[in-house]
């Protein structure tokens, strides 16, 4: 009997720096997800309304009162440079990150 396929792991980028300060600007999560919106399974959307909406692979959320961005590891398969961009964004801005499966209470 084979085991079910594992879900892609998640990277949660928290809007708190390693020194404990809130990251600014306050809309950083929405901006980052907006930049990542074209990177989605099946490629970028086209047509009317294509510019509206986030990629399901990179979504903003508030977790425990902190703005966060939840990035699916599947983004790496869709566009490796986009994955590197978000990982480097978190590192360069000294943001706290958590890796692992997404907790069920945070699921979209």
PDB file of N, CA and C in Angstrom, residues 51-106:
ATOM      1  N   UNK A  51      -5.775  40.685 -13.475  1.00  0.00           N
ATOM      2  CA  UNK A  51      -4.925  41.437 -12.559  1.00  0.00           C
ATOM      3  C   UNK A  51      -5.439  41.395 -11.115  1.00  0.00           C
ATOM      4  N   UNK A  52      -6.585  40.788 -10.913  1.00  0.00           N
ATOM      5  CA  UNK A  52      -7.192  40.778  -9.587  1.00  0.00           C
ATOM      6  C   UNK A  52      -6.941  39.422  -8.927  1.00  0.00           C
ATOM      7  N   UNK A  53      -6.453  39.439  -7.727  1.00  0.00           N
ATOM      8  CA  UNK A  53      -6.308  38.209  -6.971  1.00  0.00           C
ATOM      9  C   UNK A  53      -4.867  37.775  -6.789  1.00  0.00           C
ATOM     10  N   UNK A  54      -4.648  37.091  -5.694  1.00  0.00           N
ATOM     11  CA  UNK A  54      -3.323  36.578  -5.368  1.00  0.00           C
ATOM     12  C   UNK A  54      -3.158  35.157  -5.898  1.00  0.00           C
ATOM     13  N   UNK A  55      -1.931  34.761  -6.071  1.00  0.00           N
ATOM     14  CA  UNK A  55      -1.637  33.382  -6.410  1.00  0.00           C
ATOM     15  C   UNK A  55      -1.973  32.509  -5.210  1.00  0.00           C
ATOM     16  N   UNK A  56      -2.508  31.319  -5.429  1.00  0.00           N
ATOM     17  CA  UNK A  56      -2.755  30.430  -4.296  1.00  0.00           C
ATOM     18  C   UNK A  56      -1.448  29.921  -3.678  1.00  0.00           C
ATOM     19  N   UNK A  57      -0.330  30.217  -4.315  1.00  0.00           N
ATOM     20  CA  UNK A  57       0.971  29.778  -3.813  1.00  0.00           C
ATOM     21  C   UNK A  57       1.643  30.799  -2.916  1.00  0.00           C
ATOM     22  N   UNK A  58       1.072  32.004  -2.826  1.00  0.00           N
ATOM     23  CA  UNK A  58       1.677  33.081  -2.030  1.00  0.00           C
ATOM     24  C   UNK A  58       0.550  34.001  -1.574  1.00  0.00           C
ATOM     25  N   UNK A  59       0.095  33.815  -0.338  1.00  0.00           N
ATOM     26  CA  UNK A  59      -1.083  34.533   0.132  1.00  0.00           C
ATOM     27  C   UNK A  59      -0.803  35.271   1.443  1.00  0.00           C
ATOM     28  N   UNK A  60      -1.375  36.480   1.572  1.00  0.00           N
ATOM     29  CA  UNK A  60      -1.226  37.208   2.833  1.00  0.00           C
ATOM     30  C   UNK A  60      -2.252  36.708   3.844  1.00  0.00           C
ATOM     31  N   UNK A  61      -1.852  36.646   5.082  1.00  0.00           N
ATOM     32  CA  UNK A  61      -2.749  36.243   6.171  1.00  0.00           C
ATOM     33  C   UNK A  61      -2.310  36.951   7.438  1.00  0.00           C
ATOM     34  N   UNK A  62      -3.231  37.107   8.360  1.00  0.00           N
ATOM     35  CA  UNK A  62      -2.890  37.564   9.701  1.00  0.00           C
ATOM     36  C   UNK A  62      -2.970  36.335  10.594  1.00  0.00           C
ATOM     37  N   UNK A  63      -1.861  36.024  11.249  1.00  0.00           N
ATOM     38  CA  UNK A  63      -1.785  34.866  12.132  1.00  0.00           C
ATOM     39  C   UNK A  63      -1.380  35.363  13.509  1.00  0.00           C
ATOM     40  N   UNK A  64      -2.213  35.099  14.496  1.00  0.00           N
ATOM     41  CA  UNK A  64      -1.958  35.553  15.865  1.00  0.00           C
ATOM     42  C   UNK A  64      -1.689  37.054  15.916  1.00  0.00           C
ATOM     43  N   UNK A  65      -2.430  37.824  15.112  1.00  0.00           N
ATOM     44  CA  UNK A  65      -2.308  39.275  15.115  1.00  0.00           C
ATOM     45  C   UNK A  65      -1.110  39.827  14.366  1.00  0.00           C
ATOM     46  N   UNK A  66      -0.368  38.964  13.658  1.00  0.00           N
ATOM     47  CA  UNK A  66       0.824  39.390  12.925  1.00  0.00           C
ATOM     48  C   UNK A  66       0.598  39.172  11.441  1.00  0.00           C
ATOM     49  N   UNK A  67       0.877  40.213  10.637  1.00  0.00           N
ATOM     50  CA  UNK A  67       0.794  40.040   9.182  1.00  0.00           C
ATOM     51  C   UNK A  67       1.844  39.046   8.750  1.00  0.00           C
ATOM     52  N   UNK A  68       1.430  38.126   7.890  1.00  0.00           N
ATOM     53  CA  UNK A  68       2.312  37.071   7.401  1.00  0.00           C
ATOM     54  C   UNK A  68       2.060  36.855   5.921  1.00  0.00           C
ATOM     55  N   UNK A  69       3.004  36.176   5.291  1.00  0.00           N
ATOM     56  CA  UNK A  69       2.820  35.685   3.931  1.00  0.00           C
ATOM     57  C   UNK A  69       3.071  34.188   3.987  1.00  0.00           C
ATOM     58  N   UNK A  70       2.121  33.423   3.471  1.00  0.00           N
ATOM     59  CA  UNK A  70       2.253  31.976   3.424  1.00  0.00           C
ATOM     60  C   UNK A  70       2.629  31.603   1.992  1.00  0.00           C
ATOM     61  N   UNK A  71       3.796  30.994   1.861  1.00  0.00           N
ATOM     62  CA  UNK A  71       4.323  30.640   0.549  1.00  0.00           C
ATOM     63  C   UNK A  71       4.402  29.123   0.449  1.00  0.00           C
ATOM     64  N   UNK A  72       3.744  28.565  -0.547  1.00  0.00           N
ATOM     65  CA  UNK A  72       3.804  27.129  -0.777  1.00  0.00           C
ATOM     66  C   UNK A  72       5.117  26.780  -1.459  1.00  0.00           C
ATOM     67  N   UNK A  73       5.712  25.692  -1.015  1.00  0.00           N
ATOM     68  CA  UNK A  73       6.935  25.213  -1.641  1.00  0.00           C
ATOM     69  C   UNK A  73       6.704  24.866  -3.113  1.00  0.00           C
ATOM     70  N   UNK A  74       5.453  24.650  -3.497  1.00  0.00           N
ATOM     71  CA  UNK A  74       5.125  24.378  -4.896  1.00  0.00           C
ATOM     72  C   UNK A  74       5.515  25.539  -5.806  1.00  0.00           C
ATOM     73  N   UNK A  75       5.672  26.740  -5.238  1.00  0.00           N
ATOM     74  CA  UNK A  75       6.120  27.890  -6.024  1.00  0.00           C
ATOM     75  C   UNK A  75       7.480  27.601  -6.652  1.00  0.00           C
ATOM     76  N   UNK A  76       8.313  26.843  -5.956  1.00  0.00           N
ATOM     77  CA  UNK A  76       9.648  26.490  -6.461  1.00  0.00           C
ATOM     78  C   UNK A  76       9.540  25.733  -7.787  1.00  0.00           C
ATOM     79  N   UNK A  77       8.524  24.864  -7.904  1.00  0.00           N
ATOM     80  CA  UNK A  77       8.334  24.105  -9.146  1.00  0.00           C
ATOM     81  C   UNK A  77       7.769  24.977 -10.266  1.00  0.00           C
ATOM     82  N   UNK A  78       6.917  25.933  -9.906  1.00  0.00           N
ATOM     83  CA  UNK A  78       6.305  26.812 -10.905  1.00  0.00           C
ATOM     84  C   UNK A  78       7.336  27.798 -11.448  1.00  0.00           C
ATOM     85  N   UNK A  79       8.109  28.407 -10.539  1.00  0.00           N
ATOM     86  CA  UNK A  79       9.132  29.380 -10.948  1.00  0.00           C
ATOM     87  C   UNK A  79      10.200  29.479  -9.862  1.00  0.00           C
ATOM     88  N   UNK A  80      11.318  28.790 -10.050  1.00  0.00           N
ATOM     89  CA  UNK A  80      12.379  28.788  -9.033  1.00  0.00           C
ATOM     90  C   UNK A  80      12.873  30.183  -8.653  1.00  0.00           C
ATOM     91  N   UNK A  81      12.923  31.110  -9.613  1.00  0.00           N
ATOM     92  CA  UNK A  81      13.392  32.463  -9.286  1.00  0.00           C
ATOM     93  C   UNK A  81      12.403  33.196  -8.385  1.00  0.00           C
ATOM     94  N   UNK A  82      11.109  32.925  -8.521  1.00  0.00           N
ATOM     95  CA  UNK A  82      10.114  33.539  -7.649  1.00  0.00           C
ATOM     96  C   UNK A  82      10.286  33.010  -6.217  1.00  0.00           C
ATOM     97  N   UNK A  83      10.524  31.698  -6.093  1.00  0.00           N
ATOM     98  CA  UNK A  83      10.785  31.111  -4.766  1.00  0.00           C
ATOM     99  C   UNK A  83      12.015  31.771  -4.143  1.00  0.00           C
ATOM    100  N   UNK A  84      13.088  31.877  -4.910  1.00  0.00           N
ATOM    101  CA  UNK A  84      14.305  32.510  -4.407  1.00  0.00           C
ATOM    102  C   UNK A  84      14.042  33.954  -3.996  1.00  0.00           C
ATOM    103  N   UNK A  85      13.210  34.652  -4.756  1.00  0.00           N
ATOM    104  CA  UNK A  85      12.896  36.039  -4.445  1.00  0.00           C
ATOM    105  C   UNK A  85      12.247  36.166  -3.068  1.00  0.00           C
ATOM    106  N   UNK A  86      11.235  35.351  -2.779  1.00  0.00           N
ATOM    107  CA  UNK A  86      10.553  35.478  -1.487  1.00  0.00           C
ATOM    108  C   UNK A  86      11.454  35.037  -0.336  1.00  0.00           C
ATOM    109  N   UNK A  87      12.250  33.990  -0.554  1.00  0.00           N
ATOM    110  CA  UNK A  87      13.182  33.539   0.486  1.00  0.00           C
ATOM    111  C   UNK A  87      14.217  34.632   0.770  1.00  0.00           C
ATOM    112  N   UNK A  88      14.753  35.231  -0.286  1.00  0.00           N
ATOM    113  CA  UNK A  88      15.742  36.300  -0.113  1.00  0.00           C
ATOM    114  C   UNK A  88      15.115  37.555   0.479  1.00  0.00           C
ATOM    115  N   UNK A  89      13.859  37.838   0.138  1.00  0.00           N
ATOM    116  CA  UNK A  89      13.152  38.975   0.731  1.00  0.00           C
ATOM    117  C   UNK A  89      13.109  38.824   2.251  1.00  0.00           C
ATOM    118  N   UNK A  90      12.715  37.643   2.704  1.00  0.00           N
ATOM    119  CA  UNK A  90      12.641  37.399   4.153  1.00  0.00           C
ATOM    120  C   UNK A  90      14.025  37.519   4.793  1.00  0.00           C
ATOM    121  N   UNK A  91      15.022  36.921   4.161  1.00  0.00           N
ATOM    122  CA  UNK A  91      16.380  36.959   4.715  1.00  0.00           C
ATOM    123  C   UNK A  91      16.930  38.384   4.734  1.00  0.00           C
ATOM    124  N   UNK A  92      16.816  39.089   3.613  1.00  0.00           N
ATOM    125  CA  UNK A  92      17.387  40.432   3.501  1.00  0.00           C
ATOM    126  C   UNK A  92      16.744  41.419   4.477  1.00  0.00           C
ATOM    127  N   UNK A  93      15.459  41.197   4.790  1.00  0.00           N
ATOM    128  CA  UNK A  93      14.752  42.089   5.714  1.00  0.00           C
ATOM    129  C   UNK A  93      14.726  41.552   7.144  1.00  0.00           C
ATOM    130  N   UNK A  94      15.472  40.474   7.366  1.00  0.00           N
ATOM    131  CA  UNK A  94      15.607  39.859   8.686  1.00  0.00           C
ATOM    132  C   UNK A  94      14.259  39.527   9.317  1.00  0.00           C
ATOM    133  N   UNK A  95      13.356  38.984   8.486  1.00  0.00           N
ATOM    134  CA  UNK A  95      12.029  38.615   8.966  1.00  0.00           C
ATOM    135  C   UNK A  95      12.045  37.200   9.531  1.00  0.00           C
ATOM    136  N   UNK A  96      11.229  36.976  10.535  1.00  0.00           N
ATOM    137  CA  UNK A  96      11.089  35.647  11.116  1.00  0.00           C
ATOM    138  C   UNK A  96      10.373  34.743  10.116  1.00  0.00           C
ATOM    139  N   UNK A  97      10.829  33.501  10.021  1.00  0.00           N
ATOM    140  CA  UNK A  97      10.181  32.533   9.148  1.00  0.00           C
ATOM    141  C   UNK A  97       9.939  31.241   9.905  1.00  0.00           C
ATOM    142  N   UNK A  98       8.902  30.533   9.479  1.00  0.00           N
ATOM    143  CA  UNK A  98       8.567  29.223  10.027  1.00  0.00           C
ATOM    144  C   UNK A  98       8.352  28.311   8.834  1.00  0.00           C
ATOM    145  N   UNK A  99       8.979  27.135   8.858  1.00  0.00           N
ATOM    146  CA  UNK A  99       8.810  26.175   7.772  1.00  0.00           C
ATOM    147  C   UNK A  99       8.053  24.970   8.282  1.00  0.00           C
ATOM    148  N   UNK A 100       7.327  24.328   7.370  1.00  0.00           N
ATOM    149  CA  UNK A 100       6.634  23.102   7.725  1.00  0.00           C
ATOM    150  C   UNK A 100       5.256  23.063   7.129  1.00  0.00           C
ATOM    151  N   UNK A 101       4.498  22.045   7.484  1.00  0.00           N
ATOM    152  CA  UNK A 101       3.122  21.977   6.966  1.00  0.00           C
ATOM    153  C   UNK A 101       2.286  23.087   7.589  1.00  0.00           C
ATOM    154  N   UNK A 102       1.328  23.545   6.830  1.00  0.00           N
ATOM    155  CA  UNK A 102       0.455  24.604   7.294  1.00  0.00           C
ATOM    156  C   UNK A 102      -0.484  24.075   8.359  1.00  0.00           C
ATOM    157  N   UNK A 103      -0.557  24.741   9.504  1.00  0.00           N
ATOM    158  CA  UNK A 103      -1.497  24.298  10.531  1.00  0.00           C
ATOM    159  C   UNK A 103      -2.922  24.346  10.007  1.00  0.00           C
ATOM    160  N   UNK A 104      -3.777  23.361  10.362  1.00  0.00           N
ATOM    161  CA  UNK A 104      -5.141  23.311   9.830  1.00  0.00           C
ATOM    162  C   UNK A 104      -5.957  24.563  10.127  1.00  0.00           C
ATOM    163  N   UNK A 105      -5.727  25.216  11.264  1.00  0.00           N
ATOM    164  CA  UNK A 105      -6.522  26.394  11.623  1.00  0.00           C
ATOM    165  C   UNK A 105      -6.130  27.624  10.832  1.00  0.00           C
ATOM    166  N   UNK A 106      -5.065  27.545  10.025  1.00  0.00           N
ATOM    167  CA  UNK A 106      -4.631  28.662   9.219  1.00  0.00           C
ATOM    168  C   UNK A 106      -4.940  28.444   7.752  1.00  0.00           C
TER     169      UNK A 106
END
